[in-house]
Structure formats: structure tokens, C-alpha cells
XYZ file of C-alpha atoms in Angstrom:
612
model
C 88.337 -2.868 19.009
C 89.373 -0.317 21.637
C 87.163 0.000 24.647
C 86.164 3.457 25.944
C 87.958 4.558 29.102
C 85.650 4.624 32.123
C 84.782 8.105 33.335
C 86.554 9.052 36.573
C 84.318 9.009 39.620
C 83.285 12.292 41.250
C 85.604 13.017 44.253
C 83.015 12.834 47.003
C 85.625 12.008 49.646
C 87.305 15.365 48.936
C 84.147 17.222 49.940
C 83.639 14.973 52.951
C 87.042 15.953 54.337
C 86.372 19.630 53.546
C 83.059 19.373 55.345
C 84.898 18.175 58.450
C 87.407 21.031 58.109
C 84.601 23.586 57.952
C 82.961 22.011 60.984
C 86.229 22.364 62.901
C 86.644 26.040 61.955
C 82.996 26.751 62.796
C 83.432 25.071 66.167
C 86.505 27.199 66.846
C 84.513 30.354 66.086
C 81.512 29.277 68.156
C 83.351 28.103 71.257
C 83.010 31.537 72.917
C 79.210 31.152 72.958
C 79.304 28.138 75.295
C 78.678 30.120 78.449
C 76.424 29.795 81.520
C 73.610 29.416 82.310
C 73.276 26.521 79.835
C 76.507 25.729 77.970
C 75.258 22.208 77.165
C 72.091 23.471 75.481
C 74.109 26.036 73.546
C 76.573 23.320 72.492
C 73.831 21.022 71.212
C 72.291 23.856 69.204
C 75.709 24.932 67.901
C 76.530 21.402 66.700
C 73.186 21.080 64.935
C 73.474 24.519 63.341
C 77.055 23.986 62.195
C 76.199 20.568 60.777
C 73.731 22.194 58.416
C 75.613 25.407 57.748
C 78.911 23.670 56.955
C 77.049 21.771 54.244
C 75.538 25.020 52.963
C 78.946 26.715 52.914
C 80.262 23.861 50.762
C 77.170 23.433 48.598
C 78.151 25.905 45.802
C 81.564 24.274 45.377
C 80.059 20.771 45.349
C 77.236 21.664 42.964
C 79.381 23.540 40.433
C 82.041 20.824 40.485
C 79.426 18.110 40.005
C 77.917 19.906 37.023
C 81.369 20.404 35.520
C 82.166 16.722 36.081
C 78.976 15.621 34.360
C 78.925 17.989 31.391
C 82.526 19.060 30.784
C 85.623 17.282 32.102
C 86.547 15.341 35.255
C 89.977 16.995 35.233
C 88.411 20.468 35.037
C 85.939 19.469 37.763
C 88.770 18.511 40.121
C 90.525 21.820 39.498
C 87.307 23.738 40.061
C 86.655 21.781 43.255
C 90.111 22.651 44.615
C 89.648 26.338 43.764
C 86.138 26.706 45.213
C 86.897 24.668 48.321
C 89.984 26.845 48.917
C 87.896 30.027 48.646
C 85.274 28.624 51.031
C 87.850 27.561 53.615
C 89.719 30.861 53.335
C 86.523 32.877 53.857
C 85.744 30.931 57.008
C 89.317 31.286 58.284
C 89.207 35.049 57.687
C 85.853 35.199 59.456
C 87.331 33.323 62.419
C 90.064 35.935 62.810
C 87.658 38.849 62.439
C 85.373 37.301 65.059
C 88.304 36.588 67.381
C 89.577 40.180 67.263
C 86.405 42.214 66.886
C 83.478 40.049 67.953
C 81.530 40.168 64.677
C 81.511 38.192 61.450
C 82.168 39.296 57.894
C 79.330 41.779 57.475
C 78.316 44.965 55.728
C 81.050 46.898 57.509
C 83.753 44.489 56.324
C 82.331 44.448 52.801
C 82.248 48.256 52.817
C 85.885 48.204 53.901
C 86.790 45.960 50.981
C 84.958 47.795 48.199
C 85.220 51.471 49.228
C 88.243 53.389 47.904
C 90.707 53.837 50.743
C 89.074 51.204 52.938
C 91.826 48.614 52.850
C 94.501 51.303 53.125
C 92.852 52.606 56.292
C 93.669 49.370 58.097
C 97.431 49.978 57.952
C 99.521 46.826 58.360
C 103.199 46.075 58.246
C 105.206 45.718 55.071
C 105.252 41.961 55.577
C 101.495 41.557 55.970
C 100.594 41.198 52.289
C 103.302 38.586 51.528
C 102.308 36.629 54.629
C 98.651 36.634 53.644
C 99.605 35.580 50.123
C 101.658 32.727 51.569
C 98.680 31.617 53.681
C 96.412 31.644 50.618
C 98.918 29.544 48.694
C 99.197 27.167 51.665
C 95.431 26.619 51.711
C 95.339 26.024 47.953
C 98.273 23.607 48.264
C 96.477 21.786 51.095
C 93.357 21.396 48.990
C 95.359 20.228 45.962
C 97.187 17.669 48.093
C 93.885 16.530 49.567
C 92.445 16.087 46.068
C 95.484 14.046 45.005
C 95.204 11.911 48.112
C 91.522 11.044 47.715
C 91.539 10.841 43.926
C 91.771 7.053 43.996
C 89.251 6.845 46.842
C 86.307 8.915 45.642
C 83.922 7.469 48.205
C 80.788 5.372 47.824
C 77.202 6.253 47.304
C 76.255 3.957 50.147
C 75.592 5.971 53.304
C 74.967 9.291 51.562
C 71.233 9.030 51.947
C 71.575 8.456 55.664
C 73.936 11.413 55.987
C 71.516 13.599 54.043
C 68.700 12.610 56.376
C 70.843 13.487 59.409
C 71.727 16.873 57.906
C 68.103 17.670 57.151
C 67.105 16.719 60.693
C 69.856 18.962 62.107
C 68.787 21.866 59.920
C 65.128 21.470 60.794
C 65.937 20.989 64.473
C 68.057 24.127 64.761
C 65.341 26.129 62.955
C 62.748 24.970 65.467
C 65.120 25.479 68.416
C 65.929 29.027 67.375
C 62.302 29.906 66.682
C 61.203 28.662 70.102
C 64.154 30.361 71.798
C 63.248 33.615 70.091
C 59.644 33.297 71.247
C 60.686 32.648 74.828
C 63.792 34.835 75.020
C 66.100 31.871 75.691
C 69.491 33.565 75.502
C 71.948 30.606 75.376
C 70.580 29.532 71.991
C 70.255 33.123 70.710
C 73.864 33.841 71.664
C 75.080 30.590 70.089
C 73.276 31.453 66.861
C 75.158 34.746 66.628
C 78.419 32.791 66.770
C 77.540 30.845 63.598
C 78.976 32.616 60.519
C 76.273 34.028 58.228
C 73.469 32.595 60.376
C 69.961 33.434 59.161
C 67.425 33.383 62.029
C 63.920 31.984 61.733
C 61.094 33.309 63.894
C 57.719 31.724 64.548
C 55.733 34.610 65.981
C 53.071 34.578 63.277
C 52.731 30.790 63.281
C 52.637 30.647 67.067
C 49.901 33.249 67.128
C 47.881 31.294 64.536
C 48.248 28.127 66.611
C 47.100 29.894 69.768
C 50.471 29.761 71.511
C 51.101 32.651 73.894
C 54.762 33.391 74.488
C 55.915 34.774 77.844
C 55.474 38.549 77.872
C 58.516 40.515 76.821
C 59.106 44.001 75.588
C 59.886 44.620 71.942
C 62.472 47.115 70.814
C 63.400 48.174 67.328
C 66.279 50.525 66.614
C 65.642 51.303 62.978
C 67.579 53.165 60.315
C 64.651 53.472 57.940
C 62.322 56.252 56.824
C 62.491 59.695 55.219
C 64.238 62.428 57.200
C 62.778 65.552 58.768
C 65.956 67.473 59.579
C 66.155 69.991 61.061
C 62.725 70.115 62.639
C 62.691 73.913 62.125
C 64.991 76.198 60.103
C 67.902 77.690 62.026
C 67.533 81.209 63.412
C 70.397 83.470 64.443
C 70.444 86.443 66.773
C 70.941 89.855 65.223
C 74.653 90.574 64.953
C 75.542 86.955 65.748
C 79.302 86.391 66.022
C 81.165 84.484 63.312
C 84.460 83.356 64.824
C 86.729 80.963 62.971
C 85.968 77.303 63.624
C 88.756 74.708 63.687
C 88.353 70.973 64.292
C 91.505 68.969 65.073
C 90.447 65.311 65.227
C 92.783 62.347 65.730
C 92.229 58.762 64.730
C 91.895 56.269 67.638
C 92.756 58.760 70.413
C 91.642 57.331 73.744
C 91.065 59.522 76.775
C 93.907 58.319 79.000
C 96.514 59.492 76.477
C 95.986 63.134 77.462
C 98.725 63.338 80.098
C 101.619 65.777 80.619
C 104.079 63.062 79.566
C 102.396 61.667 76.443
C 100.692 64.826 75.141
C 102.529 67.764 76.758
C 101.540 70.308 74.097
C 97.807 69.635 74.295
C 97.946 69.371 78.093
C 99.689 72.752 78.336
C 97.269 74.336 75.867
C 94.268 73.045 77.839
C 95.742 74.404 81.076
C 96.397 77.871 79.615
C 93.640 78.477 77.097
C 91.117 75.657 76.961
C 88.356 73.850 78.729
C 89.069 70.162 79.222
C 86.237 67.650 79.534
C 87.532 64.717 81.549
C 84.534 62.356 81.188
C 83.848 62.576 77.474
C 82.671 59.852 75.095
C 82.572 59.614 71.345
C 79.267 58.866 69.653
C 80.746 55.732 68.105
C 83.392 53.039 68.386
C 84.565 53.686 64.815
C 85.520 56.658 62.646
C 82.279 56.755 60.689
C 79.963 57.058 63.671
C 82.382 59.089 65.788
C 82.784 61.895 63.230
C 79.101 61.739 62.310
C 78.020 62.273 65.929
C 80.584 65.066 66.384
C 79.232 67.204 63.532
C 75.538 66.268 63.538
C 74.855 65.821 67.255
C 72.844 62.726 66.289
C 73.162 59.000 67.027
C 74.867 56.846 64.443
C 71.731 55.056 63.260
C 71.055 58.206 61.203
C 74.238 57.701 59.166
C 72.555 55.567 56.524
C 69.625 57.825 55.544
C 71.835 60.920 55.738
C 74.301 59.297 53.391
C 71.556 58.247 50.990
C 70.133 61.787 50.886
C 73.586 63.504 50.888
C 72.356 65.696 53.756
C 75.098 67.686 55.557
C 74.841 68.715 59.232
C 73.239 72.056 59.997
C 76.528 73.169 61.559
C 78.398 72.904 58.254
C 75.441 74.342 56.322
C 75.338 77.377 58.621
C 79.065 78.016 58.253
C 78.861 77.851 54.467
C 75.739 80.051 54.460
C 77.674 82.711 56.362
C 80.436 82.661 53.777
C 83.099 80.842 55.782
C 86.246 79.873 53.894
C 86.501 76.021 54.118
C 89.798 74.174 54.328
C 89.562 70.470 55.109
C 92.577 68.153 55.347
C 92.749 64.419 56.027
C 95.657 62.012 56.244
C 93.274 59.309 55.036
C 90.544 59.831 52.412
C 87.265 61.689 52.456
C 85.744 58.783 50.505
C 86.387 56.285 53.315
C 84.436 56.651 55.428
C 82.123 58.473 53.072
C 82.345 61.960 54.570
C 82.224 63.440 51.091
C 78.648 62.109 50.992
C 77.606 63.084 54.534
C 79.390 65.592 56.791
C 81.043 67.524 53.947
C 78.596 66.698 51.144
C 78.139 70.373 50.197
C 81.729 71.537 50.700
C 83.397 72.334 47.349
C 85.785 69.547 46.320
C 88.838 71.833 45.926
C 88.544 72.692 49.637
C 88.994 69.022 50.641
C 92.595 67.784 50.550
C 93.437 64.100 51.055
C 96.946 62.781 51.597
C 97.267 59.000 51.867
C 100.823 58.533 50.561
C 103.396 57.029 52.901
C 103.282 56.426 56.669
C 100.633 58.262 58.648
C 103.084 60.443 60.550
C 104.500 61.812 57.299
C 101.005 62.558 55.999
C 100.184 64.380 59.230
C 103.271 66.570 58.955
C 102.514 67.507 55.374
C 98.882 68.257 56.146
C 99.718 70.418 59.152
C 101.902 72.518 56.852
C 98.969 72.811 54.428
C 96.596 73.698 57.283
C 98.884 76.446 58.564
C 99.162 77.889 55.060
C 95.367 77.834 54.778
C 94.852 79.583 58.124
C 97.167 82.421 57.160
C 95.984 82.826 53.558
C 93.025 85.213 53.945
C 92.383 87.349 57.022
C 89.234 89.012 55.620
C 86.884 86.009 55.887
C 86.316 83.657 58.797
C 87.582 80.153 58.127
C 86.199 76.686 58.780
C 89.114 74.299 59.199
C 89.225 70.560 59.716
C 92.246 68.311 60.129
C 92.109 64.540 60.564
C 95.321 63.038 61.958
C 96.291 59.468 61.143
C 99.389 58.894 63.313
C 97.631 56.866 66.067
C 95.874 54.534 63.595
C 97.049 50.921 63.577
C 99.810 50.145 62.858
C 100.630 53.262 64.903
C 103.032 55.489 62.961
C 105.871 57.624 64.344
C 109.453 58.685 63.589
C 112.327 57.819 65.912
C 112.428 61.306 67.451
C 108.895 60.724 68.819
C 109.791 57.606 70.801
C 109.071 57.864 74.517
C 108.455 54.127 74.962
C 111.562 52.417 73.544
C 110.283 48.916 74.308
C 107.863 48.824 71.356
C 107.120 46.116 68.797
C 109.315 46.931 65.813
C 107.258 45.180 63.136
C 103.485 44.871 63.436
C 102.520 42.064 61.077
C 98.830 41.187 61.381
C 99.352 37.747 59.887
C 102.098 36.525 62.229
C 101.726 38.451 65.496
C 100.588 36.908 68.765
C 97.764 39.174 69.889
C 98.416 38.410 73.595
C 102.190 38.133 73.755
C 102.867 41.137 71.502
C 100.239 43.463 72.960
C 102.496 45.348 75.433
C 104.864 46.191 72.593
C 101.930 47.149 70.366
C 100.571 49.444 73.080
C 103.952 51.142 73.344
C 103.865 51.706 69.584
C 100.519 53.386 70.095
C 101.862 55.664 72.860
C 104.767 56.735 70.644
C 102.376 57.506 67.796
C 100.189 59.623 70.104
C 103.279 61.517 71.238
C 104.018 62.315 67.581
C 100.408 63.429 67.147
C 100.884 65.819 70.068
C 103.966 67.292 68.409
C 101.904 68.077 65.309
C 99.057 69.507 67.375
C 101.661 71.702 69.056
C 102.623 73.185 65.682
C 99.020 74.283 65.090
C 98.327 75.509 68.618
C 101.595 77.442 68.852
C 100.809 79.158 65.555
C 97.314 80.171 66.705
C 98.712 81.517 69.972
C 101.616 83.329 68.320
C 99.354 85.007 65.741
C 96.755 86.004 68.336
C 94.073 83.893 66.635
C 92.743 82.275 69.818
C 90.591 85.335 70.489
C 88.620 84.790 67.279
C 88.856 81.017 66.723
C 86.778 78.240 68.258
C 89.074 75.213 68.515
C 87.795 71.665 69.048
C 90.414 68.957 69.737
C 89.308 65.359 70.200
C 89.453 61.805 68.866
C 87.029 60.069 66.565
C 86.934 57.082 68.957
C 89.243 55.207 71.310
C 91.378 52.100 70.981
C 91.370 48.896 73.022
C 94.433 46.769 73.700
C 92.888 43.532 74.995
C 91.782 45.084 78.296
C 88.475 43.281 77.795
C 89.476 40.714 75.180
C 89.429 42.941 72.083
C 92.008 44.857 70.133
C 91.364 48.020 68.183
C 87.882 49.465 67.772
C 84.593 48.910 65.932
C 83.850 45.799 68.002
C 82.471 46.678 71.463
C 81.364 49.676 73.503
C 84.067 49.237 76.109
C 85.335 52.462 77.645
C 88.670 52.064 75.897
C 86.888 52.160 72.528
C 84.492 55.072 73.172
C 86.077 57.317 75.804
C 88.118 60.132 74.189
C 89.662 63.462 75.254
C 87.963 66.746 74.437
C 89.502 70.212 74.667
C 87.501 73.284 73.633
C 88.924 76.796 73.402
C 88.055 80.161 71.939
C 85.775 83.195 72.454
C 82.979 82.472 74.921
C 84.662 79.346 76.288
C 85.757 79.581 79.950
C 88.813 77.669 81.135
C 88.927 74.836 83.620
C 88.170 71.137 83.824
C 84.639 69.720 83.496
C 84.004 66.332 85.083
C 80.317 65.897 84.209
C 79.578 63.273 81.549
C 79.675 64.747 78.038
C 79.438 63.359 74.537
C 80.362 64.049 70.933
C 76.627 64.610 70.420
C 76.982 67.755 72.572
C 79.648 69.479 70.460
C 77.473 70.706 67.564
C 74.816 72.243 69.886
C 77.622 73.953 71.829
C 79.219 75.476 68.735
C 75.919 76.588 67.215
C 75.012 78.365 70.449
C 78.405 80.127 70.412
C 77.654 81.144 66.806
C 74.466 82.849 67.944
C 71.920 80.256 66.762
C 68.813 80.656 68.905
C 66.982 77.400 68.115
C 66.739 74.915 70.957
C 69.130 71.992 70.311
C 66.150 69.642 70.077
C 65.434 71.170 66.652
C 68.534 69.597 65.135
C 70.328 67.339 67.637
C 69.951 64.764 70.383
C 72.860 66.184 72.382
C 72.956 69.157 74.757
C 75.310 72.124 75.048
C 78.358 70.747 76.833
C 77.971 72.815 79.992
C 74.293 71.956 80.387
C 74.892 68.207 80.697
C 73.376 66.839 83.947
C 75.512 64.466 86.047
C 73.045 61.551 85.817
C 72.527 61.638 82.051
C 72.952 58.753 79.613
C 74.993 58.935 76.455
C 74.693 57.167 73.113
C 77.275 55.483 70.921
C 76.870 53.543 67.693
C 78.687 50.967 65.605
C 77.983 49.764 62.097
C 75.007 47.685 63.254
C 74.223 48.600 66.876
C 73.370 51.529 69.142
C 74.439 51.563 72.792
C 72.879 53.194 75.822
C 75.764 54.299 78.065
C 74.233 55.122 81.425
C 75.674 56.133 84.792
C 75.416 52.531 86.045
C 74.882 50.267 83.039
C 75.546 49.834 79.324
C 73.050 48.227 76.949
C 74.007 47.534 73.322
C 71.022 47.169 70.984
C 71.468 45.658 67.506
C 69.923 47.705 64.720
C 66.563 46.411 63.471
C 66.576 43.604 66.055
C 63.598 42.752 68.229
C 63.581 41.347 71.714
C 65.636 41.868 74.818
C 67.425 38.565 74.218
C 69.385 40.279 71.451
C 70.839 42.948 73.753
C 74.226 42.937 75.467
C 74.236 44.245 79.053
C 77.197 45.269 81.225
C 78.071 47.623 84.041
C 79.096 51.184 83.230
C 82.768 50.215 83.589
C 82.277 47.104 81.425
C 82.045 44.730 84.373
C 79.620 41.785 84.037
C 76.217 42.085 85.695
C 74.784 39.417 87.958
C 71.139 39.780 86.966
C 70.676 40.946 83.408
C 66.873 40.944 83.567
C 66.867 43.103 86.692
C 69.087 45.637 84.923
C 66.696 45.773 81.982
C 63.842 46.557 84.352
C 65.849 49.383 85.946
C 66.753 51.042 82.644
C 63.491 50.360 80.830
C 62.227 53.953 80.857
C 65.550 55.266 79.649
C 65.648 52.750 76.816
C 62.234 54.007 75.740
C 63.769 57.504 75.639
C 66.659 56.124 73.552
C 64.180 54.768 71.031
C 62.615 58.202 70.772
C 66.063 59.654 70.135
C 66.532 57.080 67.389
C 63.432 58.199 65.525
C 63.063 61.902 66.355
C 64.269 63.110 62.963
C 62.397 60.633 60.790
C 59.253 61.846 59.048
C 56.433 59.747 60.520
């Protein structure tokens, strides 16, 4: 009589090795948090947190594989284990690279990038990037398959698992308690280490501590919120009798940092500013990314308002006023209006046929085609004022340009995100960027020459700027959307047209000031406080602070210090503090005392247009 074959044992050793791999990747991500004043305390917390979180990362793969092993087939369970472990490891590896480059983990911004039409395309990337990424995915899957084959005959023993489970539970409970106490007392080494753990979920004990009679050291609470119904504008717009209605033209470039506006790199814009425009030499975007930069430019509001404005499909009063006056809209982008979602915010009420997207081919080719379309639009109807917008893509990574635009021949020929060395290749990458900006200037020159030749500068308000800047590892980051370093938020601004005097303005200005400036030139008599946080550009005082936003933070940019405040976060321990030129500060707490009153004013700015 044949005996039944024994059921294969569940491959516990496979998950043990994967657990160690996840610990190693988590440690690599978290190493940057081991800083003074207490790197040892941060390290102990980080080890405890990663011990528990690595198990949680792996728990779905282990649980599903175990259920499959018990109820279906051991062979199917092994295949499922390899697949799910590969996905888990790949997610953590991707998170490590995102954190290394940008300083944040996979979050709502990254998810939005993945699921929004045009999001992935907006990242650029060399022709070899996708095959390289595919090869890396296959390598991880092959590693996991080989690991499964290796441990198949050594599935591990039940002995010792209970002890390991006890250790894990102690680590998880310990890090919960450590974080809760650190949050109560504002102990920054642990709070900073927690932010380095991927997908960390904080636990706070304020209610329990209060019930137990524990009194935490006094600290101020701040909350930068994006919640609540809007009250915008505070009062309807009013215009002076016979208010002028000049044409309005926005020329906005992706990733255009301020130091690119030189006679060598951008000769056409430099010459135009010298002859016809007003150049603002200390100007900052309202964001370190396209979404918040464009939002602040048109609304004159901080970026925390993006979310409720998008939900309510509320356009800025500037665009509403132009459409109310019967302006002829012509909007052109070398990306998409759906990413970021400007078709749901800034241009929510602009008719769809007036919005033209071109995302086929390299960015420099798109820009050339769109400039031709823009010029045709400008000359199409002389009987109505026009509202024009052009978004240039040439300077977006991977920095597009034709050979005739090369002024830095020593540039990196192929920018492959998957294989490049971010430190060794950066000089060549920066030269790519300079060449792409030079091509941008050539396209701007086509528009500006046409306006000058046709005599349209006397009846056209022209705004030329960048949505945000671009960093090239000057402070340890590349690109944008990661920090509020000057390289990421400082941009050029040139304004020209009727009512705009020439010259150079050195006082600190902001994208939040542009909408109030244009509305005043259009004869709107409301004070800017009715609809904006910014000021008319030429009313900006020299000691003012400015605001910039990212996907999940708002930054105070003062004359001496910068303070970045996470959205919906409480406690000063959550804030990042630096000098105004991004230099480290010796006494963070002393800085917070100095800027306290201004931070209170920032919080008022954050909530002025919510209905309370």
C-alpha cells in the first residue's frame, strides 16, 4: 500500500533572510538620522523601530504564503512567496533612492505622480532608463527565486520563533513608548530618526499623559492645516471706472533657477529686461515644485490652499476677472494640464479648446512647436485682448536641447537615472541643464522679438519666470520638490508692459506678489488682502518674510532664517530650521524664539481664506 507523500514544510528560512535584507535596506535609509546631539539614542530607537517595521513590511507576504501553503499548494505558496517578497524588497529599494535624492519617502506626492496622467512622463529620463529598471526588477526576482531554491531543503525550525516574536513585540512596544515620550518632551533625535523609517506611523501620548497627571515641558503648538471650507475672495472684486484691459501673457519655464539669467546663458531675456522690462533680482517662487509654484503665481496664496481649491475647482480671481472681461484665452503647455492638475485649479473655468498640450517627443521640440502655436494665437484676433500662457519644458530633467543650443560642450551625453553616479556625473548633468536653459532663451527670444516687432509691448503685460528652481547637489539634493534650499526656490522674474517702469529691483519679492501686481495694473481697487497673501511687487518691504510650499510642508523664508513646517504636524520638534542661505544654525531653539511672532503671522496667512 502506497504511503502518502509528506507535505513540504513552510519555507520559514526564506522569510528570515528577507527580514535581514529589509533590515539592511532600512538601516541604509535611516543612517542620515544619526546626528548630534544624541546619535546613540537615535541609533537605539532606529534599531528598535526597524526591527518591528521590517517584520510588518514582510507580514503580508508571509501571511498570504502561509495561507496558500496550508489550503492550496506548497509549490504555489513558494511562487507566491517569491513574488510578494520581491515586491516588498523592490518597494523599499525604490524608497531608499527617493529618500536619498529628495529627502522624503514614498508618499502622496509620489503616488500622485504614479497615478495621474502625465505624471510619469513629467519625470523625463533617458532612453535606457526603462530597460535598466526592468533589468533591476528581474534581478531582484531572480535573487528571491535563488534564495527560495537555496533554503528549500532548510525550511527552518519552530524552535526559537517564540523567543524572536517576544523580542519583536518588545521592540515594537519600546519604540512606541520612546516616540510618545519624545513627542511629549520635544526630544528631536528620536523624532528625526522616526521620520527616516519608511511608512512610520507615530504614536502620541498627550491624552494619556494628561489623564495620568503628567505635565510635559511647555512648548508651543503649531498646526499648518489644509482643511476647511473656503471663503475666497473675502469680498467681490471691484474695478475702477474705465479700468484698462491690456493683454496678459505669462511665459513660465520649468525648473528655471535665478542664476541662469545672465548675458551668456539667457542673452535674449537679459537684453529684453534691460530694454523693456523690470527685473527682480531677489525673487522666490511660492513652491519647490511645479504644482505649488504655479499655484502661488496665479493665486497669490500659499500652497497649503492647493488641496481645497482643487476639491472645489475654484480658479484664481485673476483668471476669473480676465474671463469676465471677455479676454481671449490661449494656453499652451509642453507637458499636460492634467499633471499637475491645473485643469482643476488655475484654469478650471477656461474652455478646454483654449488649452493645448503637447507632450510628444523631447521637451525642446515641444517648446518649439508650442511657441509657433502661441505666436499664431497672439496674431489671430486684434479686436479682443488676449490672455496667454506658455509653459516651457526644455529645462526639465533630463534637460532637453538640440546641438545648436550647446554652450557647455562638456555635458553628460546620456542621463540614465538607474545607472548614473549622482556625485561623479553631476557636473556633466549641470552642463546639460545650462544648455537646455540656453535653448529656452532662444524660444523666449522668438516670442519677445515678435511682441517688440509688432508693437505689442505697449498693450501687453508680460510675466517671465520659472515655476521653481533646480538643485544640483549644492546642499546634498538633486532636482526639486525636496527642500527649501535657495537653488530650489529662487527664480528669475521679469515684468514688462504698460504701467511697469524699467530697472532692477533688489528688494525681496515672491510669486505670491505677482497676482496682486497684475490686478492693480488691471484697475482692481480691492486691497490685496481681499484675495491674496502677497503684496504688489513694488510695495514689498526689505525686511519681509516670504512663503514657499511643497506637497506636505510650508516654509517661512525670512531675512535671517528659514523654518519648514510640515502640514498638519504639531510641535516645534517637527520643524526644520536653517539660516536664510541654508547654512546650519547653532542654536535652533534660540532661532525659534526670535521668529515666534512671525510664525504666528504665517499661521494666520495659512488660514485667512478658510471659513471659520
